[in-house]
PDB file of C-alpha atoms in Angstrom:
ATOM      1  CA  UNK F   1     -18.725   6.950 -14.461  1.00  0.00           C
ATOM      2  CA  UNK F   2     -16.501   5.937 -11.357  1.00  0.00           C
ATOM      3  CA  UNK F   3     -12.802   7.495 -10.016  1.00  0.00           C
ATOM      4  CA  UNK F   4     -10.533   4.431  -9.484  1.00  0.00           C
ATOM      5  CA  UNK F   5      -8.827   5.601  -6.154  1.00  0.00           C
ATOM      6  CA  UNK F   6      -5.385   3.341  -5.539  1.00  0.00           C
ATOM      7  CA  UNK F   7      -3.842   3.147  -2.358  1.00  0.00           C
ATOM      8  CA  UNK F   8      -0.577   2.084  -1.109  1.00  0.00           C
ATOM      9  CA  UNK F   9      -0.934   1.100   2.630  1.00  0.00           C
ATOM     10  CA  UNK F  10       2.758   1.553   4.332  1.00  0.00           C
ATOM     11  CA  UNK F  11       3.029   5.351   5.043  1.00  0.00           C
ATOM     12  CA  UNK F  12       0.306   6.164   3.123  1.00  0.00           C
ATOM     13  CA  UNK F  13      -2.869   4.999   4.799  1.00  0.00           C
ATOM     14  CA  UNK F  14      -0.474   4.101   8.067  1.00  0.00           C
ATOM     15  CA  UNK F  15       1.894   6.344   9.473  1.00  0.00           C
ATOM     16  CA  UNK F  16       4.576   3.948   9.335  1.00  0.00           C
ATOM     17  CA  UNK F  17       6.162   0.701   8.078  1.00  0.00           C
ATOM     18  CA  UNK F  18       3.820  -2.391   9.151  1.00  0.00           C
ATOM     19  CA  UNK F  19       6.600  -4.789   8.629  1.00  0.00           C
ATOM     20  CA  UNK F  20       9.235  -2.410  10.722  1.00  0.00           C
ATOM     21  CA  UNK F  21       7.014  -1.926  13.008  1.00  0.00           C
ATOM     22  CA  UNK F  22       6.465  -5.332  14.160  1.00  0.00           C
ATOM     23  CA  UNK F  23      10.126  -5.969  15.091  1.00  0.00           C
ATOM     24  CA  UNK F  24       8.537  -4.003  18.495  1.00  0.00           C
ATOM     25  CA  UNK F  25       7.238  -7.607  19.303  1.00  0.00           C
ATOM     26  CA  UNK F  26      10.788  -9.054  19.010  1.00  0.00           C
ATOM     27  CA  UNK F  27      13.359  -9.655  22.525  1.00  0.00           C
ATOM     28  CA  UNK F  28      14.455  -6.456  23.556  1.00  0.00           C
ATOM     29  CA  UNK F  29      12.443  -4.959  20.565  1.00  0.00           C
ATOM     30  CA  UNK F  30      15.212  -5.752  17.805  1.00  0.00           C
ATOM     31  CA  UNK F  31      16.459  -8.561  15.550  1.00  0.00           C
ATOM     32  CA  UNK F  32      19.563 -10.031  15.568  1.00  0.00           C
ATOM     33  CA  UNK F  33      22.070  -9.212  13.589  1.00  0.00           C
ATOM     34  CA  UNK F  34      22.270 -12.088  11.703  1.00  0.00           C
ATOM     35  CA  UNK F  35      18.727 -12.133  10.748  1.00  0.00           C
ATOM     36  CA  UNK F  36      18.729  -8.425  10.319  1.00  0.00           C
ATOM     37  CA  UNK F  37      22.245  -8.990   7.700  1.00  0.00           C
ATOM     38  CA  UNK F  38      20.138 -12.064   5.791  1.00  0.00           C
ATOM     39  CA  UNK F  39      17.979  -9.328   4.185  1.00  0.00           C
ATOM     40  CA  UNK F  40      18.617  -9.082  -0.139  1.00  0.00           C
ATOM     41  CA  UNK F  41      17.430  -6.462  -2.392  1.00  0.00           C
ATOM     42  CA  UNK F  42      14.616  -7.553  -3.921  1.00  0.00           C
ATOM     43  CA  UNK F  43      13.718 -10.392  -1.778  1.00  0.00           C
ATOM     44  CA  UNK F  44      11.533  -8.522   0.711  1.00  0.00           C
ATOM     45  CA  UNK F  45       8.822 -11.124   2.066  1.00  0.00           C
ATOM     46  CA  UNK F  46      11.693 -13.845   2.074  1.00  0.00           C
ATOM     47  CA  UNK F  47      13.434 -12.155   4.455  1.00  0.00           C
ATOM     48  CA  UNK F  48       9.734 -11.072   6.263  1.00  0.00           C
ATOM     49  CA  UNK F  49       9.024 -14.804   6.260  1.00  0.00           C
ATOM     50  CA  UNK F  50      12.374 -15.033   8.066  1.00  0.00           C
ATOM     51  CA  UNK F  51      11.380 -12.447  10.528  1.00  0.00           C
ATOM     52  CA  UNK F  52       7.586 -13.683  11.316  1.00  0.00           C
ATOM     53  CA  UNK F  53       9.766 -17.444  12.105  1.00  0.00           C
ATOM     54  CA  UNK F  54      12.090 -15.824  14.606  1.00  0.00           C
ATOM     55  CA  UNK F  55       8.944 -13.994  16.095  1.00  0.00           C
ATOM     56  CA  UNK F  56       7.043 -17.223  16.555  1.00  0.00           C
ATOM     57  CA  UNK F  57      10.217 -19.242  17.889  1.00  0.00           C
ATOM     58  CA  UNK F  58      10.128 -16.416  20.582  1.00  0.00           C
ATOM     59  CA  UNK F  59       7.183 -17.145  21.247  1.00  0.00           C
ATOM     60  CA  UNK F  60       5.395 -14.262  20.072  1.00  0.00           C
ATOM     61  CA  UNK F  61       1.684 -14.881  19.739  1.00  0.00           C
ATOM     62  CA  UNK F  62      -0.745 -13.970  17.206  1.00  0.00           C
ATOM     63  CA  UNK F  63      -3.043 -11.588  19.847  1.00  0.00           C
ATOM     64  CA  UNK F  64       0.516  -9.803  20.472  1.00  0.00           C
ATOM     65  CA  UNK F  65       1.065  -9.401  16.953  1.00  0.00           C
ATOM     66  CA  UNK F  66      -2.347  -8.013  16.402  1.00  0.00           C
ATOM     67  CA  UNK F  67      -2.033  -5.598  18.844  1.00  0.00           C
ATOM     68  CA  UNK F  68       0.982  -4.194  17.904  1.00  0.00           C
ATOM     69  CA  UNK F  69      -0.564  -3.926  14.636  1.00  0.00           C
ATOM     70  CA  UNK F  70      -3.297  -2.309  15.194  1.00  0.00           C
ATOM     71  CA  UNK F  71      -1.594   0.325  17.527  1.00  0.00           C
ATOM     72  CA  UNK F  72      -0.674   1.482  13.832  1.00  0.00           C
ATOM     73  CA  UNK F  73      -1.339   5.054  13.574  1.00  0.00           C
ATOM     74  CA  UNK F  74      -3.072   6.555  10.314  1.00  0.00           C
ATOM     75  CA  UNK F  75      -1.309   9.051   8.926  1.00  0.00           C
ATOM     76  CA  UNK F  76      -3.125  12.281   9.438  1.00  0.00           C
ATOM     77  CA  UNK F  77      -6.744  12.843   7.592  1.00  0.00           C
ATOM     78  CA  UNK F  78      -6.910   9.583   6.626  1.00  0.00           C
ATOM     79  CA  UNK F  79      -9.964   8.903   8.703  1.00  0.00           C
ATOM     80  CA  UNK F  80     -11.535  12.353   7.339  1.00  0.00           C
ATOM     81  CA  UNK F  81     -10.535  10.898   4.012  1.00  0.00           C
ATOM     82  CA  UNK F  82     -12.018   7.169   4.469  1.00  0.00           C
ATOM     83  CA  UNK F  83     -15.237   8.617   5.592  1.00  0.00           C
ATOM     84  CA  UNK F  84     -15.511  11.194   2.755  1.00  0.00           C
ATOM     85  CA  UNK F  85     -14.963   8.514   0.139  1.00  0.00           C
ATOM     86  CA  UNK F  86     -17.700   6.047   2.214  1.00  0.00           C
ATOM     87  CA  UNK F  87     -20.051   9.228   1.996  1.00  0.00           C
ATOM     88  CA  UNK F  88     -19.086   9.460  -1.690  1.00  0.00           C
ATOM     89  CA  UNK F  89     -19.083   5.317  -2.840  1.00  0.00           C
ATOM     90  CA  UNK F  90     -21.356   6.516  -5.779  1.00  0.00           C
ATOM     91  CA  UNK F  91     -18.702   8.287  -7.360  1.00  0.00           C
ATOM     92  CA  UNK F  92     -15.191   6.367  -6.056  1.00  0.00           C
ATOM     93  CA  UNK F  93     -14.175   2.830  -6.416  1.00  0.00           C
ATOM     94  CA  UNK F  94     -11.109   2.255  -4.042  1.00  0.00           C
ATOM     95  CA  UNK F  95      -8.189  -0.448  -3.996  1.00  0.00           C
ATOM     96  CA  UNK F  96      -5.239  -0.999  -2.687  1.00  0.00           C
ATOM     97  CA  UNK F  97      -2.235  -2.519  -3.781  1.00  0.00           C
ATOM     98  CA  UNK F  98       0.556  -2.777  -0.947  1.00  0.00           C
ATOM     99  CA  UNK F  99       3.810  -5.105  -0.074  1.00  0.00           C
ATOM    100  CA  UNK F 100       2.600  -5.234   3.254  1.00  0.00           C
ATOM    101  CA  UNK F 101       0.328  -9.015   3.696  1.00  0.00           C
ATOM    102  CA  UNK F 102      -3.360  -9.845   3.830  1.00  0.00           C
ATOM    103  CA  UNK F 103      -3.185 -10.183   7.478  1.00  0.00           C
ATOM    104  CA  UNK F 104      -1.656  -6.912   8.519  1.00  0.00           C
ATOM    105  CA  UNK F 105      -3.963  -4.725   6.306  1.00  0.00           C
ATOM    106  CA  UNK F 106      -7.085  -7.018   6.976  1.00  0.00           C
ATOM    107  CA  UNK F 107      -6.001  -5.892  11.359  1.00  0.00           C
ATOM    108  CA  UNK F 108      -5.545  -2.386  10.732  1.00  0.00           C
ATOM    109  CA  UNK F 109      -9.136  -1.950   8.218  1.00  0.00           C
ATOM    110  CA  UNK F 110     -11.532  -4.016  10.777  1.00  0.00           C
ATOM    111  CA  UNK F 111     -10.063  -2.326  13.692  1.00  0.00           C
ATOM    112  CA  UNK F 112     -11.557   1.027  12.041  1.00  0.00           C
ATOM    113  CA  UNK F 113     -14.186  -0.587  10.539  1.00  0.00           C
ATOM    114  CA  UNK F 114     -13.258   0.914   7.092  1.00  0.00           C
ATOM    115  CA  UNK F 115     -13.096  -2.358   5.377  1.00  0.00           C
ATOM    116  CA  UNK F 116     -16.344  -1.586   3.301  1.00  0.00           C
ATOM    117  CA  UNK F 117     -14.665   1.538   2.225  1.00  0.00           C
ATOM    118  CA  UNK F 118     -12.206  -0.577  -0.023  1.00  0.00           C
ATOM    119  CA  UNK F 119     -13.060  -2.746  -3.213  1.00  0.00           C
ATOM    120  CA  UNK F 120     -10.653  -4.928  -3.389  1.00  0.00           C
ATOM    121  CA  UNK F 121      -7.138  -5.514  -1.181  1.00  0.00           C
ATOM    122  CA  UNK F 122      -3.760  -6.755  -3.478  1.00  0.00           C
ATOM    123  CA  UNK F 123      -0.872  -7.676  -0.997  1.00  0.00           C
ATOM    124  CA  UNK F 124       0.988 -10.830  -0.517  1.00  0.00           C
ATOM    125  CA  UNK F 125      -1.049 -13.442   1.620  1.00  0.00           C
ATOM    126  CA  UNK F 126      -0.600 -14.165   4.952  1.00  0.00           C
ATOM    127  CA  UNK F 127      -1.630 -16.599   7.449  1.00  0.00           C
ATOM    128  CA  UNK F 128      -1.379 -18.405  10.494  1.00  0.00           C
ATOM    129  CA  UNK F 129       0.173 -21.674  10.421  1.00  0.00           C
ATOM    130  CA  UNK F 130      -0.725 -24.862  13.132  1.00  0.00           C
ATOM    131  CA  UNK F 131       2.458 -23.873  15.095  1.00  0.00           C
ATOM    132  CA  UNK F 132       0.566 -20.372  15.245  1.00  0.00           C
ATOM    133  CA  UNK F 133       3.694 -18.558  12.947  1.00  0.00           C
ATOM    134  CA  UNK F 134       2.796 -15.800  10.450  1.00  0.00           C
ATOM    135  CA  UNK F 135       3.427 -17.723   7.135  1.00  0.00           C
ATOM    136  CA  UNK F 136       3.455 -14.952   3.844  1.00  0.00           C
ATOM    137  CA  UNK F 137       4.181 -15.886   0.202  1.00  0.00           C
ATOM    138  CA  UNK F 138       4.953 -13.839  -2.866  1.00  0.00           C
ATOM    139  CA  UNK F 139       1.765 -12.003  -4.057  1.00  0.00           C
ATOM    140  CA  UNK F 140       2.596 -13.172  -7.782  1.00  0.00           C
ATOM    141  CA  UNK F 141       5.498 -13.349 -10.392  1.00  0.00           C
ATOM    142  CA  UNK F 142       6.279 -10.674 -12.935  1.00  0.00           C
ATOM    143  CA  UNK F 143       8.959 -10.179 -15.485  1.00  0.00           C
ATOM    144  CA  UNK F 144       8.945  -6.332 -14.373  1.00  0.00           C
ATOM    145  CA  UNK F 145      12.777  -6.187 -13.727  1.00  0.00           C
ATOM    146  CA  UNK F 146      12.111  -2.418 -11.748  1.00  0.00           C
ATOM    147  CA  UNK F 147       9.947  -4.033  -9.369  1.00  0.00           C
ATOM    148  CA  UNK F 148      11.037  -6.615  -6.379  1.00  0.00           C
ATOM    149  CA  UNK F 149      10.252  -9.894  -7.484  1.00  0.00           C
ATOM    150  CA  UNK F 150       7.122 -10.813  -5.215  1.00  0.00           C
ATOM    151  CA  UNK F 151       5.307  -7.311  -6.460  1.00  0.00           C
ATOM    152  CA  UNK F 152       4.806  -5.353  -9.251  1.00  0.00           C
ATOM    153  CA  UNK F 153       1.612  -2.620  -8.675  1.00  0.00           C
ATOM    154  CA  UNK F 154       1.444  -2.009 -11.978  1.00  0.00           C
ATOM    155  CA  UNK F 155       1.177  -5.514 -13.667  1.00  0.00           C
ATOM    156  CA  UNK F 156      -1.605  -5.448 -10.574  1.00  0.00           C
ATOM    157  CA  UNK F 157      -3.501  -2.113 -11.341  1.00  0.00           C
ATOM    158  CA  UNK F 158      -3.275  -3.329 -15.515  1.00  0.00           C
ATOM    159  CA  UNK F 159      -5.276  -6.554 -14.946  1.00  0.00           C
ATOM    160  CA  UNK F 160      -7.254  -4.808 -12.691  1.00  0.00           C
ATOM    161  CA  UNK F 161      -8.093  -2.574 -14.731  1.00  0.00           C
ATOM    162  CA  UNK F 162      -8.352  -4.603 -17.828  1.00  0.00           C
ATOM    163  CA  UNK F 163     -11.246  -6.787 -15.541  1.00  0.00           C
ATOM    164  CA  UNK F 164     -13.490  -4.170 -14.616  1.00  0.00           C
ATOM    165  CA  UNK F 165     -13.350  -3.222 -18.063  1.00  0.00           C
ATOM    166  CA  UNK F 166     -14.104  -6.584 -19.326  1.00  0.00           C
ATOM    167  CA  UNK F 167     -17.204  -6.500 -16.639  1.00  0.00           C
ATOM    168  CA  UNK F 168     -18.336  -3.016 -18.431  1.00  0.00           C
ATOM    169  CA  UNK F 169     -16.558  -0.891 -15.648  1.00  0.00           C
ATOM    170  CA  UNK F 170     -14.494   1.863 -17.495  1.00  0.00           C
ATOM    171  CA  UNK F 171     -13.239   4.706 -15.230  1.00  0.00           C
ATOM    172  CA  UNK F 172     -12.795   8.185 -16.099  1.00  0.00           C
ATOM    173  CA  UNK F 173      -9.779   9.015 -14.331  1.00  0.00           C
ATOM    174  CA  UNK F 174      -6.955   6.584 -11.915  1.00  0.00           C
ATOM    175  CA  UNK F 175      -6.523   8.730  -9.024  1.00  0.00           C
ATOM    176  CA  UNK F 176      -2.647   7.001  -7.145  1.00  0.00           C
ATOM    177  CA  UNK F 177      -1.831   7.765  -3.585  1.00  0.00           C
ATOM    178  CA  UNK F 178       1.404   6.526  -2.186  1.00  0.00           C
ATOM    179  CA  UNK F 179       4.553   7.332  -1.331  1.00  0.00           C
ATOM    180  CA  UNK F 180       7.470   4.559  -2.250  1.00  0.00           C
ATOM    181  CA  UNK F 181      10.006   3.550  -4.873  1.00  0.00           C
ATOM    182  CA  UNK F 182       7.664   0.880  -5.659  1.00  0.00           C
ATOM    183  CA  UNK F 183       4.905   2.944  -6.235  1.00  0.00           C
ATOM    184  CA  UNK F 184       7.010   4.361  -9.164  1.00  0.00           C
ATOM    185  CA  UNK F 185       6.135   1.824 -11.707  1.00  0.00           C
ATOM    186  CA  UNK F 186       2.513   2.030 -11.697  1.00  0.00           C
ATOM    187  CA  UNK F 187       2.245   5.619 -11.948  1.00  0.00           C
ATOM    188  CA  UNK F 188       4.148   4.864 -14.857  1.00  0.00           C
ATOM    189  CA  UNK F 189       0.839   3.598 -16.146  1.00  0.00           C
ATOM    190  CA  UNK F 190      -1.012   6.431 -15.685  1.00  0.00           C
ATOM    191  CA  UNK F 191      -2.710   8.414 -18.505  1.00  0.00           C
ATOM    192  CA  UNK F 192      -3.788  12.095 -19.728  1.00  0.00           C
ATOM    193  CA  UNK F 193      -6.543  12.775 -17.294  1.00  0.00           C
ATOM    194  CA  UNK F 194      -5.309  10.491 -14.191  1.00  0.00           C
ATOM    195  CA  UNK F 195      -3.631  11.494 -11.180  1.00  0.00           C
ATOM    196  CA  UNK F 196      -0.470  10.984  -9.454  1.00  0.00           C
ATOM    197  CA  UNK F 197      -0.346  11.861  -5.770  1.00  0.00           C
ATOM    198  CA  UNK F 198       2.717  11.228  -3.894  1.00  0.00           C
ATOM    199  CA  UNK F 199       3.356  12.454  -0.267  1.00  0.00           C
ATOM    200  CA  UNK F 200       5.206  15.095   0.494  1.00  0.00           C
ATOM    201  CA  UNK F 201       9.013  14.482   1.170  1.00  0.00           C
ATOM    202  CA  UNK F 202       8.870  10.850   0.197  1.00  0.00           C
ATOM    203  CA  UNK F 203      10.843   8.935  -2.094  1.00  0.00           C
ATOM    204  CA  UNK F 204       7.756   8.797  -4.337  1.00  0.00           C
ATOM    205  CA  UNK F 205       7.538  12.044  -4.736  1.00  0.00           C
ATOM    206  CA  UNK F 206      10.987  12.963  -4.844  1.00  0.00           C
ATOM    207  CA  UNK F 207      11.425  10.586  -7.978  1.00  0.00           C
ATOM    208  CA  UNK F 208       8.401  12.166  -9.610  1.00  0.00           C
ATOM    209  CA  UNK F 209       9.786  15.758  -9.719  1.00  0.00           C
ATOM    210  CA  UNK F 210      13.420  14.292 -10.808  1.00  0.00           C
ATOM    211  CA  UNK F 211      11.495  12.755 -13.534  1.00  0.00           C
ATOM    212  CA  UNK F 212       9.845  16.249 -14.478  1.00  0.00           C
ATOM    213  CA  UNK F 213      13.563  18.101 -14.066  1.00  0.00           C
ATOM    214  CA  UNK F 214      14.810  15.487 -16.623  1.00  0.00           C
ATOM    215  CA  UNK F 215      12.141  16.033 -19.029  1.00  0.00           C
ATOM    216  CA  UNK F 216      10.518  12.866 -19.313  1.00  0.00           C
ATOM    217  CA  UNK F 217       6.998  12.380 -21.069  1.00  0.00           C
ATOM    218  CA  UNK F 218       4.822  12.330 -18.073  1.00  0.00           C
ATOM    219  CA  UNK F 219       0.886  12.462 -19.444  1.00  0.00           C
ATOM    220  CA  UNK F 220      -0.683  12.382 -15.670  1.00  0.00           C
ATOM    221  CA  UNK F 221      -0.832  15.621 -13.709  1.00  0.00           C
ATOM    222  CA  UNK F 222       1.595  14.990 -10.366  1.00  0.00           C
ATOM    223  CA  UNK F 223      -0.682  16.462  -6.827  1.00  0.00           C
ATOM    224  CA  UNK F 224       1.614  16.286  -3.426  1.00  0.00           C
ATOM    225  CA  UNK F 225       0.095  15.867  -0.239  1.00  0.00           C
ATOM    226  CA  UNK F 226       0.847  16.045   3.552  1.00  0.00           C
ATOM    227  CA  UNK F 227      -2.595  14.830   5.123  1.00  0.00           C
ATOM    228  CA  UNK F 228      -5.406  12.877   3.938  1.00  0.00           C
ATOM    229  CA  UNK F 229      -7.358  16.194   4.221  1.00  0.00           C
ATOM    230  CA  UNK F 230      -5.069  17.595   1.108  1.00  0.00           C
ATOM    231  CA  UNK F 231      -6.791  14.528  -0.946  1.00  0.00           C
ATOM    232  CA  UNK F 232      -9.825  15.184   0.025  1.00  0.00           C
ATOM    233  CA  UNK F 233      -9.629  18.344  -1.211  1.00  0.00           C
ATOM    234  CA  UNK F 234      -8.530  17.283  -4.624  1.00  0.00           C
ATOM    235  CA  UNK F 235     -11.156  14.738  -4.988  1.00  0.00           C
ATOM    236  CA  UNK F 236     -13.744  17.465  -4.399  1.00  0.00           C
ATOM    237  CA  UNK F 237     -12.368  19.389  -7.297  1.00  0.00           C
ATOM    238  CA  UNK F 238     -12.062  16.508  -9.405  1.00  0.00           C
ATOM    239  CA  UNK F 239     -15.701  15.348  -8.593  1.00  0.00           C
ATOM    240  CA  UNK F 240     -17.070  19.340  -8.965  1.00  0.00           C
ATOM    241  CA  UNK F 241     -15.837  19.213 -13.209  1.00  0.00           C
TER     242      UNK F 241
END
């Protein structure tokens, strides 16, 4: 009898944008304009891909990268939060599901040593190529036409879902944390006793209650938060009935 706790990692466990924040390693700190212009909508970790190239044709090494990376700071009571669920594993499996990559997270989690606090990791994978460039491909495909094309959480948090219940593993309530547009569609997924917790001021959460204004069906109960310690203090309630 578990709580599924999912995460999004860009300001939500990190108090910032992983993939913005990396430009710091650029020339000058920026991108040029060209390469900043090339982004599309939808097409994300294309234009990333782009990005990580320019970095490495600058010369920009992977020990820079990392610690740029993990100069990251957690948003606030995150750390009170990763510890209380560690304290609490009995009662809290934990995922996250992020448009971020694999190498990023993996950086920022071993750096705090909270990897063990965290099941399982869905992002889009990342690695090091022999000319020492950041390489990251498209986590999977979906036919999800609200999501960008390399990501759709909730196609991920279904088959998740759908696996630990095919391994006996049936939780009691889906606790979400996050804060983006693309957090949007796998709330959508949510059900009568789960919970949707968007931060405060976010686009996230400012969907949610435009949602709510326009009436529509929404079975979850919606819980805003600031800090990690505003989770915390949900989960104890949730944990107490």
């Amino acid at each position: 009898m578990k709580i599924l706790l999912v995460f999004d990692f860009d300001n939500t466990i990190i108090d910032d944008n992983s993939d913005t924040w990396i430009v710091q390693c650029a020339p000058n700190k920026k991108l040029p304009i060209e390469l900043r212009d090339s982004y599309q909508k939808g097409f994300w970790t294309e234009f990333m891909g782009r990005v990580f190239k320019y970095l490495g044709d600058k010369g920009v090494r992977e020990h820079e990268m990392k610690r740029a990376v993990t100069s990251l700071p957690f948003t606030p009571g995150m750390v009170e939060l990763f510890n209380f669920i560690r304290k609490n594993k009995d009662k809290f499996d934990c995922i996250i599901i992020s448009d971020s990559n694999s190498v990023f997270i993996d950086w920022v989690l071993e750096a705090a040593s909270f990897h063990d606090v965290f099941d399982k990791v869905f992002t889009n994978p990342a690695a090091f190529n022999s000319n020492g460039h950041l390489t990251v491909e498209n986590y999977h495909t979906h036919s999800c036409n609200r999501c960008p094309k390399n990501l759709c959480k909730k196609v991920v948090l279904m088959e998740f879902v759908d696996k630990q219940l095919q391994q006996g593993v049936n939780y009691t309530q889906i606790v979400y944390i996050g804060d983006g547009g693309n957090d949007v569609c796998p709330v959508t997924f949510l059900k009568n006793d789960d919970v949707a917790m968007p931060r405060k001021g976010y686009t996230l959460q400012k969907t949610l209650s435009r949602m709510s204004q326009n009436l529509e069906p929404m079975e979850y109960s919606v819980v805003v938060w600031s800090s990690g310690v505003d989770i915390i203090s949900h989960l104890q309630f949730l944990v107490k009935d």
